[in-house]
Coordinates of C-alpha atoms and ligand atoms in Angstrom, one line a residue:
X256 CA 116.2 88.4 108.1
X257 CA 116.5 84.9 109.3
X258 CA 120.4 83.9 109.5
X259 CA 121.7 80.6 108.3
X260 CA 123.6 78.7 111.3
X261 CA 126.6 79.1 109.2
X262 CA 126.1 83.0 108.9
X263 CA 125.7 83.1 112.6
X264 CA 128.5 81.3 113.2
X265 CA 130.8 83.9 111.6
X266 CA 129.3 86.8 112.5
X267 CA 130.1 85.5 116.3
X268 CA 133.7 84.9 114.8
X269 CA 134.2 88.5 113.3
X270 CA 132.2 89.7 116.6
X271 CA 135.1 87.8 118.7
X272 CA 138.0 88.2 116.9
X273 CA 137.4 91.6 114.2
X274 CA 139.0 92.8 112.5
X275 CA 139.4 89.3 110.7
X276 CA 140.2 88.2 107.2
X277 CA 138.0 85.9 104.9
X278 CA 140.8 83.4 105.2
X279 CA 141.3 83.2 108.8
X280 CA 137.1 83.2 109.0
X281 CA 137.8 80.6 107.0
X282 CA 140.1 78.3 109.1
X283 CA 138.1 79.2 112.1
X284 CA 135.1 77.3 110.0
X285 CA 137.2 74.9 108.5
X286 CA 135.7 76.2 105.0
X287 CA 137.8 77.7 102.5
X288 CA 137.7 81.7 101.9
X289 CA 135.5 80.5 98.5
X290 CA 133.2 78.9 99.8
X291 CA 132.3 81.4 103.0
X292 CA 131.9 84.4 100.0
X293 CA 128.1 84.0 99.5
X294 CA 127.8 84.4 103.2
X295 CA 130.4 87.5 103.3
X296 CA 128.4 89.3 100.7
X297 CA 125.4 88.7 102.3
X298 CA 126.6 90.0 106.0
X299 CA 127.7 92.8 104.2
X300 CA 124.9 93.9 102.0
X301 CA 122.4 93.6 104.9
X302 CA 125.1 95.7 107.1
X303 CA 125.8 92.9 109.8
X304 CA 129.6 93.1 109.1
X305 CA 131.9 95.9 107.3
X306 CA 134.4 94.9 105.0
X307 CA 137.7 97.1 104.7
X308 CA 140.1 96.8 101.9
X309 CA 143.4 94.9 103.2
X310 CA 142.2 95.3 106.6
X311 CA 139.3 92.6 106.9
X312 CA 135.8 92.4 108.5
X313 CA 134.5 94.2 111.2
X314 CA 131.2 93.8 113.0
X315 CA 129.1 96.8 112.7
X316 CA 127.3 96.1 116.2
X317 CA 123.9 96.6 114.5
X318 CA 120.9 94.7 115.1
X319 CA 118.1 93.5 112.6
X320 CA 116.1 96.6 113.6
X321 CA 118.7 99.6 113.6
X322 CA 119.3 98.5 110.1
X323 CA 115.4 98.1 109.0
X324 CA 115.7 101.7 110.8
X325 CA 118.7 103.1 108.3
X326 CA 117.4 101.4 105.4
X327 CA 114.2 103.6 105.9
X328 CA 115.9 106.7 106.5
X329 CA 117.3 106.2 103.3
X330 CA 113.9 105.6 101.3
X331 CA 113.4 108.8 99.5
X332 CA 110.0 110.0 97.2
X333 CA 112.3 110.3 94.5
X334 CA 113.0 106.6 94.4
X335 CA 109.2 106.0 94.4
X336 CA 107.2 108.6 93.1
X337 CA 104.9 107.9 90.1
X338 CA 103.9 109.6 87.3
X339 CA 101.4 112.5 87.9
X340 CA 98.1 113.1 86.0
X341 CA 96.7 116.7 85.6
X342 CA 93.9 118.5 84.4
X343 CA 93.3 122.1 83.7
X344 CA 91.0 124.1 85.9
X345 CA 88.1 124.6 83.3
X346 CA 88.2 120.7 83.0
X347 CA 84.6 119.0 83.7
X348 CA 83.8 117.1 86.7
X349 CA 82.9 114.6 84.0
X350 CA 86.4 114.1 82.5
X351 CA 87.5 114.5 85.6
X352 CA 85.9 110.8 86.4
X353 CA 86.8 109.5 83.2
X354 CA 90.4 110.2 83.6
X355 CA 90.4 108.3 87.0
X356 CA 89.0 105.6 85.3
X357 CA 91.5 105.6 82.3
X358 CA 94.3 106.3 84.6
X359 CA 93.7 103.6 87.1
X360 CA 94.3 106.3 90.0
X361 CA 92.3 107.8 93.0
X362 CA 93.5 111.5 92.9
X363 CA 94.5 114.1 90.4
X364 CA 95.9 117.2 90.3
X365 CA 94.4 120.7 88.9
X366 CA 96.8 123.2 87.1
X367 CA 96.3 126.1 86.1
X368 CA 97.3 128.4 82.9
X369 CA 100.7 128.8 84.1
X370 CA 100.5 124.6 84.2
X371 CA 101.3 125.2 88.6
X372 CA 99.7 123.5 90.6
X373 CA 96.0 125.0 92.1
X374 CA 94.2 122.0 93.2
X375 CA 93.6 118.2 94.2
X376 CA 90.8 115.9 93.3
X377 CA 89.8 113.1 95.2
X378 CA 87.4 110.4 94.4
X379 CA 85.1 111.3 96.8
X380 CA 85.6 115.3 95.4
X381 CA 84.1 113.8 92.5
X382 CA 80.9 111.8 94.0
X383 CA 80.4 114.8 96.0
X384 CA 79.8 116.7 93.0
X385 CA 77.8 113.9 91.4
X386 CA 74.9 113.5 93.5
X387 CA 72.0 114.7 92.4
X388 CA 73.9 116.5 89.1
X389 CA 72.4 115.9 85.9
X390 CA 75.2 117.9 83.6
X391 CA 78.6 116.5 84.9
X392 CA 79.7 118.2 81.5
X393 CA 79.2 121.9 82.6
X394 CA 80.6 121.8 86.0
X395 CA 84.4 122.7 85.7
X396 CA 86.9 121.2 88.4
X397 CA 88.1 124.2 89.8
X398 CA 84.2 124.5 91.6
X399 CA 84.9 121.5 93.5
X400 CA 88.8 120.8 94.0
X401 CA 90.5 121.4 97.3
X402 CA 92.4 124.3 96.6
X403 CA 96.0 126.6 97.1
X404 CA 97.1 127.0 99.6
X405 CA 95.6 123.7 101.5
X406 CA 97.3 121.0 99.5
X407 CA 99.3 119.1 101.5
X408 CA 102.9 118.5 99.0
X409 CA 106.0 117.1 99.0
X410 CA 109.6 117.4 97.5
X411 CA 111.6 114.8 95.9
X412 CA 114.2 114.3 98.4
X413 CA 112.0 114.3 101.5
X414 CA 112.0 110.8 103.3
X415 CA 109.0 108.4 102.3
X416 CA 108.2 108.0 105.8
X417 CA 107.8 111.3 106.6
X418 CA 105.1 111.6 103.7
X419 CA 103.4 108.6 104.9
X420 CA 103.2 110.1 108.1
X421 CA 101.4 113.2 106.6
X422 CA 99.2 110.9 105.3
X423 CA 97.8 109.6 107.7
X424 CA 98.3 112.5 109.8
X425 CA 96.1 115.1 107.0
X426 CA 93.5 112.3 106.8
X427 CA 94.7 112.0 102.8
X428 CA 95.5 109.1 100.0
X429 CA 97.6 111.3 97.8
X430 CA 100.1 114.4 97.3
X431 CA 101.7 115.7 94.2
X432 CA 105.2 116.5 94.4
X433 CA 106.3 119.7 93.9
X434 CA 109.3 121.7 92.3
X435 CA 109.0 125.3 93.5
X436 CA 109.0 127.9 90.6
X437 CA 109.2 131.9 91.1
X438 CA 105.3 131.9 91.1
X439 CA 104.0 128.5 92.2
X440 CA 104.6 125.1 92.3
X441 CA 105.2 122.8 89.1
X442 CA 103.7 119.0 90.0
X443 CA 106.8 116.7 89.3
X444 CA 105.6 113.5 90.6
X445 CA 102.7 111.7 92.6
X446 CA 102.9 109.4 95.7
X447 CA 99.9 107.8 97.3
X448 CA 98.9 105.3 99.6
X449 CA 100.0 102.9 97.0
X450 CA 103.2 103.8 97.1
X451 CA 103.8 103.4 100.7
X452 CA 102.2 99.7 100.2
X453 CA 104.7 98.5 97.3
X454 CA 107.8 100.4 98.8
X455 CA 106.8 98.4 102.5
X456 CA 106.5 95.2 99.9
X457 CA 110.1 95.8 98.6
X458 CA 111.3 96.3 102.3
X459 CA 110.1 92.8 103.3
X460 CA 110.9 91.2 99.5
X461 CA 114.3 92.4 100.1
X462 CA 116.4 89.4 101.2
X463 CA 118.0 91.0 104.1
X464 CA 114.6 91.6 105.8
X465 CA 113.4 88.8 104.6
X466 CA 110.1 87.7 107.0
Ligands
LIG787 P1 88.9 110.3 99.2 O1 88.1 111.5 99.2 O2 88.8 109.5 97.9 O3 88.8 109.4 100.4 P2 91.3 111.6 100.2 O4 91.2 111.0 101.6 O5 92.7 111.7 99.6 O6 90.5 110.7 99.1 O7 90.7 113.0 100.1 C1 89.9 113.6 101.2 C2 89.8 115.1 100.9 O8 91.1 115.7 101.1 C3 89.3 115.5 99.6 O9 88.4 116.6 99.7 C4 90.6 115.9 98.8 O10 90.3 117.0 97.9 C5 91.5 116.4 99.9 N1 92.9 116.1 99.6 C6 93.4 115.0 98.9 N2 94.7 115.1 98.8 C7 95.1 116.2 99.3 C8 96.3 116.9 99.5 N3 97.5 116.4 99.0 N4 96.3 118.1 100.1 C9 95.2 118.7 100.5 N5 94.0 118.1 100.4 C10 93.9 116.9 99.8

């Protein structure tokens, strides 16, 4: 976030002289407490300064990248997640394909008759299993999904970053996420590699980390 000389100007105020009232920010800046307010709420929001009830403003001593840092550690999947799309296990590798098409997506999830989760597809799962296959019809998905137990999941309060670092880390685009149930896992949600993108978008969108 790029400061405005006037923003920077009070923050050195309130660093100097803090706790500090709008007012007195004010007649440091010959401004009036009005007119400073914009700026006040913007310090604030983007956690430069503190504001206390009856007590003033207070600098918080943090720097642009602490509070990129915090604002991360406070980006969970549940804020993110999308929408899942399953298939049953006797589905074809055919649907399959025509499902990532309707959907717009690059993986899919596999449940099974209990509707828990058994499997992932990915899109190269499903040109795997094309080549060379005349009857995309009569192979079901549970042939060629990656299966229980080595899906890679998440929960809906884990950190987005740590998800992203899986990731990378498990060489994947996508995991469901999961609520755990007595036998299994029930797919709640979906976060992929697009995911990370758009939430790293609304990081720098954001006009405290404006770039
Ligand atoms: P693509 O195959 O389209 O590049 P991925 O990199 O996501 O997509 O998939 C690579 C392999 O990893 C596939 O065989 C897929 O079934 C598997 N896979 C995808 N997501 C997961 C996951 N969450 N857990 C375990 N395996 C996965």
């Amino acid at each position: 976030m790029e400061l405005s000389n006037r923003q920077e100007k009070i923050v050195e105020i309130v660093k100097a002289n803090g706790p500090i009232t709008g007012e007195k920010i004010g007649e440091h800046l010959s401004l009036t407490r009005a007119t400073l307010r914009p700026d006040l709420a913007i310090l604030t929001m983007a956690g430069f300064l503190e504001a206390r009830p009856r007590v003033g403003y207070f600098y918080t001593g943090k720097s642009h990248s602490e509070l990129l840092t915090d604002k991360i550690e406070h980006m969970f999947i549940k804020d993110y997640q999308s929408v899942p799309v399953v298939l049953k296990e006797d589905s074809s590798v055919y649907n399959a394909i025509s499902t990532m098409f309707l959907e717009d997506i690059g993986t899919l999830f596999v449940v099974d008759n209990n509707g828990l989760l058994s499997g992932v597809l990915s899109r190269k799962d499903l040109l795997r299993a094309s080549i060379g296959q005349k009857d995309l019809n009569s192979i079901p998905v549970h042939i060629i999904m990656t299966r229980m137990p080595n899906i890679v999941m998440c929960k809906k309060d884990d950190l987005l970053i740590h998800v992203a670092r899986e990731m990378i880390d498990k060489g994947i685009d996508g995991l469901p996420v999961v609520k755990e149930r007595d036998n299994g896992y029930e797919v709640i949600g979906r976060v992929t590699k697009t995911t990370i993108t758009n939430a790293f978008l609304e990081l720098v969108s954001n006009r405290q980390f404006q770039v």
